[in-house]
Amino acid sequence: MEKQARFALIGCGRIAVNHLDAIKNAPSAKLVAVCDIVEEKAKKVAEEQGLEKWYTDIDDMLNNEKVDVCCVLVPSGRHAEVAIKVAGHKVNVLCEKPLDVTKEKMKTMIQTCKDNGVKLGAIFQRRSFMAAQETKKAIENGTLGRVTMGDAYLKYYRDQAYYDSGDWRGTWELDGGGALMNQGIHGIDLINWMMGGIESVYAHCEKLVWDIKVEDTAVISVRFKNGALGVIEGATTAYPGLDTIFQVNGSEGSIMFGDEGFYHWKIKDNKVDQPDVSGSMGGLNCQYNTNNVGHILQVEDMARAVLDDRDPLITGEEAMKSVNIILAIYESARTGKEIKLDEFNQ
Ligand SMILES: NC(=O)c1ccc[n+]([C@@H]2O[C@H](COP(=O)([O-])OP(=O)(O)OC[C@H]3O[C@@H](n4cnc5c(N)ncnc54)[C@H](O)[C@@H]3O)[C@@H](O)[C@H]2O)c1
């Protein structure tokens, strides 16, 4: 059998299940070690996976195991410190979203990986949703004519028990924000990616329901670099949690898609048929998604990136974009001003 990349998990919490399943199903990856600061969690996963040892310390694990890629699955505001430690061992990093929660930490993490000659890949599993890929294509190849609007509706529901399930949830320091930085970031990544970049944001962010420090409801007016306008709405207060919906409109057609695929594909030139996107992954309208296709594709891609010595599909630089957009949104909500991304990112 062809060589497989050797994966280790750092963090054995909720999202670890998706990574374990992805490593099992990705032909080029195999699991060799797990680590969590809470020993029972590491031990439980190790035993379930047939590993003889488990670790509670990252250095200890990387000094004792031969690892090619560490999946960083710890609370968001600790991603950079963990990735920097892993890079110091000359081990590649596959980091969960968001890359981290401040510009400075993300920049240091990207630079440290470069300085140590290791790859930094980031998870945004919904980029593998074919409806998003086909919509991006339709925007770029002119199928929609002059694109005038792009909207993302990211109306989810999380209850107080969810926020109480970890002391990092709903905090500025470790969650980096609320409905946008934790849940909405997937949709913000997609609308920015499909539309070719956000130029400026004007936002209202409120904490309307949950006992947390960060926003649970937000509405943002967006100007895209291609001249189109749009709206992003994000919430964890929309019972029972709705589909993730995107709408893109132009002078020659309109597309609307959600978790089930395309809901509208109306193009003036009726020779352009609606693409078949059945079987690909949708969005996430409940607390945890059971469809793991996106994680499997990204773990396989990271393994191949290491084995074939190429960049991963989503690099650290690419993953940083959506965090910077959300930080600009928070700045706009705080100051009451429209924030231009280019100036904000300098
Ligand atoms: N891609 C997605 O759709 C998706 C979904 C859920 C969560 N996530 C991301 O995954 C990350 C983890 O979320 P979760 O829901 O699994 O959280 P969680 O609280 O369930 O798990 C985090 C785990 O990390 C462990 N940990 C903390 N610091 C550590 C350290 N220094 N070394 C080793 N282990 C450490 C904790 O003990 C805990 O078990 C977050 O950044 C979150 O945004 C992504």
mmCIF file of C-alpha atoms and ligand atoms in Angstrom:
data_model
loop_
_atom_site.group_PDB
_atom_site.id
_atom_site.type_symbol
_atom_site.label_atom_id
_atom_site.label_comp_id
_atom_site.label_asym_id
_atom_site.label_seq_id
_atom_site.Cartn_x
_atom_site.Cartn_y
_atom_site.Cartn_z
ATOM 1 C CA MET A 1 0.000 0.000 0.000
ATOM 2 C CA GLU A 2 1.165 3.535 -0.753
ATOM 3 C CA LYS A 3 2.573 5.471 2.177
ATOM 4 C CA GLN A 4 -0.016 7.136 4.439
ATOM 5 C CA ALA A 5 0.405 10.398 6.347
ATOM 6 C CA ARG A 6 0.454 9.856 10.118
ATOM 7 C CA PHE A 7 -2.163 11.992 11.901
ATOM 8 C CA ALA A 8 -2.518 12.952 15.576
ATOM 9 C CA LEU A 9 -5.416 14.763 17.244
ATOM 10 C CA ILE A 10 -4.867 17.596 19.715
ATOM 11 C CA GLY A 11 -8.183 18.065 21.510
ATOM 12 C CA CYS A 12 -10.586 15.168 21.978
ATOM 13 C CA GLY A 13 -13.822 17.156 22.339
ATOM 14 C CA ARG A 14 -16.904 17.347 20.132
ATOM 15 C CA ILE A 15 -15.310 17.979 16.725
ATOM 16 C CA ALA A 16 -12.780 15.170 17.273
ATOM 17 C CA VAL A 17 -15.499 12.712 16.174
ATOM 18 C CA ASN A 18 -15.521 14.275 12.690
ATOM 19 C CA HIS A 19 -11.720 14.065 12.422
ATOM 20 C CA LEU A 20 -11.593 10.445 13.611
ATOM 21 C CA ASP A 21 -14.216 9.507 11.025
ATOM 22 C CA ALA A 22 -12.406 11.529 8.340
ATOM 23 C CA ILE A 23 -9.025 9.915 9.067
ATOM 24 C CA LYS A 24 -10.662 6.485 8.948
ATOM 25 C CA ASN A 25 -12.240 7.244 5.562
ATOM 26 C CA ALA A 26 -9.364 9.144 3.940
ATOM 27 C CA PRO A 27 -7.219 6.600 2.047
ATOM 28 C CA SER A 28 -3.997 8.597 2.505
ATOM 29 C CA ALA A 29 -4.333 9.178 6.292
ATOM 30 C CA LYS A 30 -3.922 7.075 9.397
ATOM 31 C CA LEU A 31 -4.322 7.880 13.097
ATOM 32 C CA VAL A 32 -1.261 7.331 15.276
ATOM 33 C CA ALA A 33 -1.802 9.386 18.454
ATOM 34 C CA VAL A 34 -4.259 11.513 20.452
ATOM 35 C CA CYS A 35 -3.794 14.200 23.085
ATOM 36 C CA ASP A 36 -6.118 16.120 25.412
ATOM 37 C CA ILE A 37 -5.297 17.997 28.611
ATOM 38 C CA VAL A 38 -8.205 16.109 30.185
ATOM 39 C CA GLU A 39 -6.804 12.598 30.485
ATOM 40 C CA GLU A 40 -10.162 10.735 30.485
ATOM 41 C CA LYS A 41 -11.008 12.268 27.101
ATOM 42 C CA ALA A 42 -7.687 11.247 25.516
ATOM 43 C CA LYS A 43 -7.863 7.780 27.085
ATOM 44 C CA LYS A 44 -11.428 7.174 25.898
ATOM 45 C CA VAL A 45 -10.608 8.108 22.300
ATOM 46 C CA ALA A 46 -7.336 6.127 22.330
ATOM 47 C CA GLU A 47 -9.110 3.008 23.597
ATOM 48 C CA GLU A 48 -11.938 3.339 21.084
ATOM 49 C CA GLN A 49 -9.389 3.729 18.278
ATOM 50 C CA GLY A 50 -7.195 0.822 19.385
ATOM 51 C CA LEU A 51 -4.212 3.003 20.341
ATOM 52 C CA GLU A 52 -2.095 1.695 23.212
ATOM 53 C CA LYS A 53 -1.039 5.115 24.492
ATOM 54 C CA TRP A 54 -2.614 8.535 24.936
ATOM 55 C CA TYR A 55 -1.124 11.888 25.862
ATOM 56 C CA THR A 56 -2.017 14.904 27.967
ATOM 57 C CA ASP A 57 0.925 16.996 26.788
ATOM 58 C CA ILE A 58 1.666 17.997 23.195
ATOM 59 C CA ASP A 59 5.484 18.037 23.579
ATOM 60 C CA ASP A 60 5.395 14.623 25.217
ATOM 61 C CA MET A 61 3.327 13.242 22.311
ATOM 62 C CA LEU A 62 5.504 14.752 19.594
ATOM 63 C CA ASN A 63 8.744 13.699 21.325
ATOM 64 C CA ASN A 64 7.543 10.098 21.462
ATOM 65 C CA GLU A 65 5.517 9.545 18.284
ATOM 66 C CA LYS A 66 6.346 9.978 14.616
ATOM 67 C CA VAL A 67 3.601 12.325 13.405
ATOM 68 C CA ASP A 68 3.194 14.034 10.004
ATOM 69 C CA VAL A 69 0.056 16.113 10.703
ATOM 70 C CA CYS A 70 -1.583 17.346 13.922
ATOM 71 C CA CYS A 71 -5.290 18.233 13.763
ATOM 72 C CA VAL A 72 -5.716 21.230 16.079
ATOM 73 C CA LEU A 73 -9.135 20.804 17.723
ATOM 74 C CA VAL A 74 -8.814 22.923 20.863
ATOM 75 C CA PRO A 75 -10.877 26.055 21.728
ATOM 76 C CA SER A 76 -10.558 28.669 18.955
ATOM 77 C CA GLY A 77 -8.495 31.222 20.910
ATOM 78 C CA ARG A 78 -5.840 28.565 21.572
ATOM 79 C CA HIS A 79 -5.330 27.502 17.939
ATOM 80 C CA ALA A 80 -2.251 29.704 17.364
ATOM 81 C CA GLU A 81 -0.403 28.720 20.541
ATOM 82 C CA VAL A 82 -0.961 25.015 19.823
ATOM 83 C CA ALA A 83 -0.070 25.330 16.113
ATOM 84 C CA ILE A 84 3.130 27.213 17.010
ATOM 85 C CA LYS A 85 4.128 24.456 19.428
ATOM 86 C CA VAL A 86 3.432 21.780 16.790
ATOM 87 C CA ALA A 87 5.382 23.667 14.105
ATOM 88 C CA GLY A 88 8.330 23.840 16.518
ATOM 89 C CA HIS A 89 8.453 20.027 16.284
ATOM 90 C CA LYS A 90 8.545 20.332 12.424
ATOM 91 C CA VAL A 91 5.091 18.754 12.213
ATOM 92 C CA ASN A 92 2.397 19.982 9.775
ATOM 93 C CA VAL A 93 -0.846 21.520 11.089
ATOM 94 C CA LEU A 94 -4.478 21.049 10.052
ATOM 95 C CA CYS A 95 -6.388 23.645 12.068
ATOM 96 C CA GLU A 96 -10.125 23.824 12.726
ATOM 97 C CA LYS A 97 -11.996 27.043 11.999
ATOM 98 C CA PRO A 98 -11.540 29.856 12.936
ATOM 99 C CA LEU A 99 -7.773 29.991 12.304
ATOM 100 C CA ASP A 100 -7.531 31.929 15.594
ATOM 101 C CA VAL A 101 -9.400 34.972 16.867
ATOM 102 C CA THR A 102 -6.935 37.885 16.552
ATOM 103 C CA LYS A 103 -4.981 39.233 13.581
ATOM 104 C CA GLU A 104 -1.700 39.176 15.490
ATOM 105 C CA LYS A 105 -2.014 35.538 16.578
ATOM 106 C CA MET A 106 -3.002 34.381 13.074
ATOM 107 C CA LYS A 107 -0.064 36.214 11.495
ATOM 108 C CA THR A 108 2.413 34.755 14.005
ATOM 109 C CA MET A 109 1.019 31.265 13.479
ATOM 110 C CA ILE A 110 1.309 31.509 9.671
ATOM 111 C CA GLN A 111 4.853 32.912 9.893
ATOM 112 C CA THR A 112 5.994 30.281 12.433
ATOM 113 C CA CYS A 113 4.749 27.462 10.184
ATOM 114 C CA LYS A 114 6.652 29.019 7.247
ATOM 115 C CA ASP A 115 9.826 29.491 9.327
ATOM 116 C CA ASN A 116 9.714 25.823 10.354
ATOM 117 C CA GLY A 117 9.027 24.612 6.813
ATOM 118 C CA VAL A 118 5.694 22.974 7.710
ATOM 119 C CA LYS A 119 2.311 23.221 6.000
ATOM 120 C CA LEU A 120 -0.661 24.954 7.594
ATOM 121 C CA GLY A 121 -4.059 23.780 6.341
ATOM 122 C CA ALA A 122 -7.412 24.997 7.641
ATOM 123 C CA ILE A 123 -10.848 23.397 7.809
ATOM 124 C CA PHE A 124 -13.751 25.038 5.979
ATOM 125 C CA GLN A 125 -15.584 21.869 5.031
ATOM 126 C CA ARG A 126 -18.452 23.640 3.316
ATOM 127 C CA ARG A 127 -16.230 24.740 0.456
ATOM 128 C CA SER A 128 -16.655 21.170 -0.764
ATOM 129 C CA PHE A 129 -20.420 21.753 -1.205
ATOM 130 C CA MET A 130 -20.885 21.547 -4.967
ATOM 131 C CA ALA A 131 -23.730 24.089 -4.979
ATOM 132 C CA ALA A 132 -21.226 26.642 -3.660
ATOM 133 C CA GLN A 133 -18.615 25.644 -6.244
ATOM 134 C CA GLU A 134 -21.166 25.860 -9.100
ATOM 135 C CA THR A 135 -22.432 29.242 -7.859
ATOM 136 C CA LYS A 136 -18.865 30.588 -7.720
ATOM 137 C CA LYS A 137 -18.358 29.386 -11.286
ATOM 138 C CA ALA A 138 -21.604 31.032 -12.458
ATOM 139 C CA ILE A 139 -20.530 34.336 -10.859
ATOM 140 C CA GLU A 140 -17.057 34.186 -12.406
ATOM 141 C CA ASN A 141 -17.970 33.053 -15.921
ATOM 142 C CA GLY A 142 -20.697 35.648 -16.456
ATOM 143 C CA THR A 143 -23.674 33.232 -16.394
ATOM 144 C CA LEU A 144 -25.475 35.642 -14.023
ATOM 145 C CA GLY A 145 -24.605 38.738 -16.095
ATOM 146 C CA ARG A 146 -23.783 41.778 -13.979
ATOM 147 C CA VAL A 147 -23.840 40.412 -10.423
ATOM 148 C CA THR A 148 -25.779 42.857 -8.257
ATOM 149 C CA MET A 149 -26.441 41.121 -4.921
ATOM 150 C CA GLY A 150 -24.992 38.348 -2.735
ATOM 151 C CA ASP A 151 -26.649 37.359 0.525
ATOM 152 C CA ALA A 152 -25.927 34.826 3.274
ATOM 153 C CA TYR A 153 -28.588 33.865 5.838
ATOM 154 C CA LEU A 154 -26.942 32.021 8.702
ATOM 155 C CA LYS A 155 -29.814 31.686 11.152
ATOM 156 C CA TYR A 156 -28.993 28.971 13.630
ATOM 157 C CA TYR A 157 -30.090 27.963 17.097
ATOM 158 C CA ARG A 158 -27.917 27.100 20.082
ATOM 159 C CA ASP A 159 -29.397 26.854 23.561
ATOM 160 C CA GLN A 160 -27.977 28.041 26.877
ATOM 161 C CA ALA A 161 -26.897 24.455 27.648
ATOM 162 C CA TYR A 162 -24.675 24.585 24.546
ATOM 163 C CA TYR A 163 -23.002 27.771 25.763
ATOM 164 C CA ASP A 164 -22.660 26.333 29.268
ATOM 165 C CA SER A 165 -21.078 23.109 27.932
ATOM 166 C CA GLY A 166 -17.571 24.642 27.842
ATOM 167 C CA ASP A 167 -16.250 27.653 29.732
ATOM 168 C CA TRP A 168 -14.640 28.951 26.517
ATOM 169 C CA ARG A 169 -17.937 29.133 24.609
ATOM 170 C CA GLY A 170 -19.467 32.569 24.137
ATOM 171 C CA THR A 171 -16.322 34.398 25.354
ATOM 172 C CA TRP A 172 -14.290 37.032 23.477
ATOM 173 C CA GLU A 173 -10.955 35.572 24.527
ATOM 174 C CA LEU A 174 -11.423 31.937 23.511
ATOM 175 C CA ASP A 175 -14.485 31.810 21.188
ATOM 176 C CA GLY A 176 -13.470 35.132 19.632
ATOM 177 C CA GLY A 177 -17.121 36.155 19.272
ATOM 178 C CA GLY A 178 -20.481 34.454 19.016
ATOM 179 C CA ALA A 179 -22.950 33.644 16.231
ATOM 180 C CA LEU A 180 -20.544 35.014 13.613
ATOM 181 C CA MET A 181 -17.093 33.873 14.780
ATOM 182 C CA ASN A 182 -18.196 30.382 15.777
ATOM 183 C CA GLN A 183 -21.136 29.351 13.559
ATOM 184 C CA GLY A 184 -21.548 32.025 10.855
ATOM 185 C CA ILE A 185 -17.897 31.929 9.831
ATOM 186 C CA HIS A 186 -18.569 29.035 7.430
ATOM 187 C CA GLY A 187 -21.145 31.089 5.510
ATOM 188 C CA ILE A 188 -19.047 34.253 5.671
ATOM 189 C CA ASP A 189 -16.114 32.301 4.240
ATOM 190 C CA LEU A 190 -18.367 31.010 1.424
ATOM 191 C CA ILE A 191 -20.024 34.301 0.438
ATOM 192 C CA ASN A 192 -16.639 36.066 0.437
ATOM 193 C CA TRP A 193 -15.088 33.247 -1.612
ATOM 194 C CA MET A 194 -17.947 32.927 -4.117
ATOM 195 C CA MET A 195 -18.344 36.682 -4.681
ATOM 196 C CA GLY A 196 -14.624 37.368 -5.112
ATOM 197 C CA GLY A 197 -14.070 39.329 -1.912
ATOM 198 C CA ILE A 198 -15.804 41.733 0.480
ATOM 199 C CA GLU A 199 -14.767 45.390 0.251
ATOM 200 C CA SER A 200 -16.588 46.873 3.263
ATOM 201 C CA VAL A 201 -19.066 46.064 6.032
ATOM 202 C CA TYR A 202 -21.565 48.038 8.110
ATOM 203 C CA ALA A 203 -22.903 46.024 11.010
ATOM 204 C CA HIS A 204 -25.276 45.736 13.935
ATOM 205 C CA CYS A 205 -24.321 43.005 16.430
ATOM 206 C CA GLU A 206 -26.473 42.370 19.495
ATOM 207 C CA LYS A 207 -26.712 39.996 22.426
ATOM 208 C CA LEU A 208 -30.477 39.491 22.567
ATOM 209 C CA VAL A 209 -31.137 36.118 24.213
ATOM 210 C CA TRP A 210 -28.248 34.114 25.644
ATOM 211 C CA ASP A 211 -26.256 34.739 28.813
ATOM 212 C CA ILE A 212 -22.922 35.144 27.012
ATOM 213 C CA LYS A 213 -20.374 37.936 26.501
ATOM 214 C CA VAL A 214 -20.597 38.050 22.692
ATOM 215 C CA GLU A 215 -23.174 38.585 19.926
ATOM 216 C CA ASP A 216 -26.002 36.104 19.367
ATOM 217 C CA THR A 217 -27.745 38.087 16.588
ATOM 218 C CA ALA A 218 -26.190 40.178 13.802
ATOM 219 C CA VAL A 219 -27.161 41.927 10.566
ATOM 220 C CA ILE A 220 -24.514 43.258 8.194
ATOM 221 C CA SER A 221 -24.758 45.362 5.077
ATOM 222 C CA VAL A 222 -21.972 44.386 2.661
ATOM 223 C CA ARG A 223 -20.274 45.950 -0.362
ATOM 224 C CA PHE A 224 -18.340 43.450 -2.499
ATOM 225 C CA LYS A 225 -15.170 44.182 -4.490
ATOM 226 C CA ASN A 226 -17.056 43.423 -7.739
ATOM 227 C CA GLY A 227 -19.467 46.299 -6.979
ATOM 228 C CA ALA A 228 -22.362 44.113 -5.854
ATOM 229 C CA LEU A 229 -24.201 44.726 -2.564
ATOM 230 C CA GLY A 230 -25.463 42.201 -0.050
ATOM 231 C CA VAL A 231 -26.653 41.244 3.382
ATOM 232 C CA ILE A 232 -25.317 38.792 5.930
ATOM 233 C CA GLU A 233 -27.614 37.754 8.780
ATOM 234 C CA GLY A 234 -26.198 35.514 11.485
ATOM 235 C CA ALA A 235 -27.758 34.248 14.687
ATOM 236 C CA THR A 236 -27.858 31.489 17.276
ATOM 237 C CA THR A 237 -31.280 32.759 18.423
ATOM 238 C CA ALA A 238 -33.431 31.552 15.498
ATOM 239 C CA TYR A 239 -35.386 28.573 16.837
ATOM 240 C CA PRO A 240 -35.227 25.810 15.667
ATOM 241 C CA GLY A 241 -32.277 26.734 13.411
ATOM 242 C CA LEU A 242 -32.949 27.257 9.699
ATOM 243 C CA ASP A 243 -31.185 26.167 6.535
ATOM 244 C CA THR A 244 -27.979 27.949 5.609
ATOM 245 C CA ILE A 245 -29.218 30.011 2.650
ATOM 246 C CA PHE A 246 -27.267 31.886 -0.028
ATOM 247 C CA GLN A 247 -28.772 34.088 -2.739
ATOM 248 C CA VAL A 248 -26.893 35.583 -5.642
ATOM 249 C CA ASN A 249 -28.648 37.799 -8.178
ATOM 250 C CA GLY A 250 -27.577 39.327 -11.457
ATOM 251 C CA SER A 251 -28.925 40.918 -14.638
ATOM 252 C CA GLU A 252 -29.020 37.516 -16.390
ATOM 253 C CA GLY A 253 -30.040 35.175 -13.581
ATOM 254 C CA SER A 254 -30.512 34.301 -9.922
ATOM 255 C CA ILE A 255 -29.345 31.400 -7.787
ATOM 256 C CA MET A 256 -30.499 30.397 -4.337
ATOM 257 C CA PHE A 257 -29.109 27.382 -2.510
ATOM 258 C CA GLY A 258 -29.253 25.852 0.922
ATOM 259 C CA ASP A 259 -28.507 22.652 2.795
ATOM 260 C CA GLU A 260 -30.552 20.530 0.354
ATOM 261 C CA GLY A 261 -28.903 21.887 -2.799
ATOM 262 C CA PHE A 262 -30.305 24.463 -5.267
ATOM 263 C CA TYR A 263 -33.697 25.997 -4.418
ATOM 264 C CA HIS A 264 -33.659 28.329 -7.453
ATOM 265 C CA TRP A 265 -31.520 28.257 -10.556
ATOM 266 C CA LYS A 266 -33.103 30.720 -12.973
ATOM 267 C CA ILE A 267 -30.915 31.804 -15.852
ATOM 268 C CA LYS A 268 -32.217 33.934 -18.760
ATOM 269 C CA ASP A 269 -30.200 31.836 -21.218
ATOM 270 C CA ASN A 270 -32.055 28.581 -20.614
ATOM 271 C CA LYS A 271 -29.266 26.582 -22.277
ATOM 272 C CA VAL A 272 -27.402 26.807 -18.947
ATOM 273 C CA ASP A 273 -28.880 23.872 -17.028
ATOM 274 C CA GLN A 274 -28.978 23.608 -13.258
ATOM 275 C CA PRO A 275 -25.952 21.473 -12.260
ATOM 276 C CA ASP A 276 -26.548 18.217 -10.417
ATOM 277 C CA VAL A 277 -25.135 18.635 -6.909
ATOM 278 C CA SER A 278 -26.846 15.666 -5.288
ATOM 279 C CA GLY A 279 -24.711 13.671 -2.872
ATOM 280 C CA SER A 280 -22.440 16.557 -1.952
ATOM 281 C CA MET A 281 -22.427 18.114 1.455
ATOM 282 C CA GLY A 282 -24.869 20.757 2.605
ATOM 283 C CA GLY A 283 -24.806 23.223 5.440
ATOM 284 C CA LEU A 284 -25.404 22.897 9.098
ATOM 285 C CA ASN A 285 -28.711 23.824 10.645
ATOM 286 C CA CYS A 286 -28.414 21.824 13.817
ATOM 287 C CA GLN A 287 -25.788 21.759 16.547
ATOM 288 C CA TYR A 288 -23.659 19.052 14.956
ATOM 289 C CA ASN A 289 -23.696 17.800 11.416
ATOM 290 C CA THR A 290 -23.796 14.113 10.667
ATOM 291 C CA ASN A 291 -22.655 14.463 7.060
ATOM 292 C CA ASN A 292 -18.869 14.287 7.204
ATOM 293 C CA VAL A 293 -17.997 14.411 3.499
ATOM 294 C CA GLY A 294 -16.313 17.810 3.797
ATOM 295 C CA HIS A 295 -14.010 16.753 6.640
ATOM 296 C CA ILE A 296 -13.070 13.539 4.812
ATOM 297 C CA LEU A 297 -12.144 15.518 1.677
ATOM 298 C CA GLN A 298 -10.079 18.004 3.663
ATOM 299 C CA VAL A 299 -8.212 15.352 5.679
ATOM 300 C CA GLU A 300 -7.441 13.474 2.456
ATOM 301 C CA ASP A 301 -6.322 16.732 0.833
ATOM 302 C CA MET A 302 -4.021 17.536 3.781
ATOM 303 C CA ALA A 303 -2.523 14.040 3.683
ATOM 304 C CA ARG A 304 -1.890 14.359 -0.051
ATOM 305 C CA ALA A 305 -0.462 17.878 0.414
ATOM 306 C CA VAL A 306 2.125 16.414 2.820
ATOM 307 C CA LEU A 307 2.844 13.265 0.771
ATOM 308 C CA ASP A 308 3.041 15.140 -2.561
ATOM 309 C CA ASP A 309 4.682 18.274 -1.095
ATOM 310 C CA ARG A 310 2.105 20.817 -2.264
ATOM 311 C CA ASP A 311 -0.102 23.437 -0.589
ATOM 312 C CA PRO A 312 -3.311 22.269 1.067
ATOM 313 C CA LEU A 313 -6.624 23.317 -0.511
ATOM 314 C CA ILE A 314 -7.252 25.959 2.175
ATOM 315 C CA THR A 315 -4.059 27.564 3.461
ATOM 316 C CA GLY A 316 -3.612 29.633 6.620
ATOM 317 C CA GLU A 317 -3.636 32.844 4.552
ATOM 318 C CA GLU A 318 -6.945 31.853 2.952
ATOM 319 C CA ALA A 319 -8.515 30.910 6.308
ATOM 320 C CA MET A 320 -7.433 34.207 7.858
ATOM 321 C CA LYS A 321 -9.664 36.178 5.446
ATOM 322 C CA SER A 322 -12.997 35.274 7.041
ATOM 323 C CA VAL A 323 -11.705 35.941 10.565
ATOM 324 C CA ASN A 324 -10.538 39.390 9.447
ATOM 325 C CA ILE A 325 -13.974 40.075 7.920
ATOM 326 C CA ILE A 326 -15.650 39.157 11.209
ATOM 327 C CA LEU A 327 -13.209 41.321 13.187
ATOM 328 C CA ALA A 328 -14.090 44.211 10.834
ATOM 329 C CA ILE A 329 -17.800 43.507 11.409
ATOM 330 C CA TYR A 330 -17.241 43.741 15.185
ATOM 331 C CA GLU A 331 -15.322 46.983 14.703
ATOM 332 C CA SER A 332 -18.200 48.399 12.662
ATOM 333 C CA ALA A 333 -20.777 47.377 15.287
ATOM 334 C CA ARG A 334 -18.618 48.975 18.015
ATOM 335 C CA THR A 335 -17.962 52.251 16.195
ATOM 336 C CA GLY A 336 -21.151 52.615 14.148
ATOM 337 C CA LYS A 337 -18.994 53.144 11.052
ATOM 338 C CA GLU A 338 -18.614 51.395 7.715
ATOM 339 C CA ILE A 339 -15.284 49.515 7.794
ATOM 340 C CA LYS A 340 -13.201 49.049 4.636
ATOM 341 C CA LEU A 341 -11.382 45.706 4.747
ATOM 342 C CA ASP A 342 -8.198 46.849 2.980
ATOM 343 C CA GLU A 343 -7.653 49.680 5.483
ATOM 344 C CA PHE A 344 -8.677 47.505 8.454
ATOM 345 C CA ASN A 345 -6.226 44.765 7.483
ATOM 346 C CA GLN A 346 -3.169 47.045 7.144
HETATM 347 N N1 LIG B 1 -15.704 22.664 11.285
HETATM 348 C C1 LIG B 1 -16.781 22.697 12.064
HETATM 349 O O1 LIG B 1 -17.920 22.652 11.586
HETATM 350 C C2 LIG B 1 -16.613 22.762 13.554
HETATM 351 C C3 LIG B 1 -17.648 22.305 14.386
HETATM 352 C C4 LIG B 1 -17.442 22.351 15.781
HETATM 353 C C5 LIG B 1 -16.272 22.879 16.309
HETATM 354 N N2 LIG B 1 -15.295 23.351 15.462
HETATM 355 C C6 LIG B 1 -14.075 23.974 16.019
HETATM 356 O O2 LIG B 1 -13.305 22.995 16.719
HETATM 357 C C7 LIG B 1 -12.688 23.568 17.861
HETATM 358 C C8 LIG B 1 -13.044 22.728 19.098
HETATM 359 O O3 LIG B 1 -14.447 22.751 19.274
HETATM 360 P P1 LIG B 1 -15.198 21.592 20.111
HETATM 361 O O4 LIG B 1 -16.639 21.857 19.936
HETATM 362 O O5 LIG B 1 -14.651 20.261 19.760
HETATM 363 O O6 LIG B 1 -14.741 22.015 21.600
HETATM 364 P P2 LIG B 1 -14.675 21.095 22.922
HETATM 365 O O7 LIG B 1 -14.652 22.038 24.061
HETATM 366 O O8 LIG B 1 -15.740 20.054 22.846
HETATM 367 O O9 LIG B 1 -13.256 20.348 22.783
HETATM 368 C C9 LIG B 1 -12.009 21.007 22.929
HETATM 369 C C10 LIG B 1 -11.047 20.020 23.575
HETATM 370 O O10 LIG B 1 -9.725 20.573 23.568
HETATM 371 C C11 LIG B 1 -9.085 20.169 24.784
HETATM 372 N N3 LIG B 1 -7.928 21.058 24.978
HETATM 373 C C12 LIG B 1 -7.904 22.369 25.339
HETATM 374 N N4 LIG B 1 -6.650 22.844 25.364
HETATM 375 C C13 LIG B 1 -5.842 21.818 25.004
HETATM 376 C C14 LIG B 1 -4.431 21.668 24.856
HETATM 377 N N5 LIG B 1 -3.601 22.702 25.064
HETATM 378 N N6 LIG B 1 -3.931 20.467 24.486
HETATM 379 C C15 LIG B 1 -4.760 19.404 24.288
HETATM 380 N N7 LIG B 1 -6.115 19.490 24.411
HETATM 381 C C16 LIG B 1 -6.645 20.672 24.771
HETATM 382 C C17 LIG B 1 -10.189 20.296 25.820
HETATM 383 O O11 LIG B 1 -9.895 19.570 27.005
HETATM 384 C C18 LIG B 1 -11.377 19.731 25.048
HETATM 385 O O12 LIG B 1 -11.513 18.337 25.224
HETATM 386 C C19 LIG B 1 -13.167 25.020 17.929
HETATM 387 O O13 LIG B 1 -12.190 25.880 17.409
HETATM 388 C C20 LIG B 1 -14.401 25.042 17.047
HETATM 389 O O14 LIG B 1 -14.616 26.312 16.402
HETATM 390 C C21 LIG B 1 -15.437 23.272 14.111
#
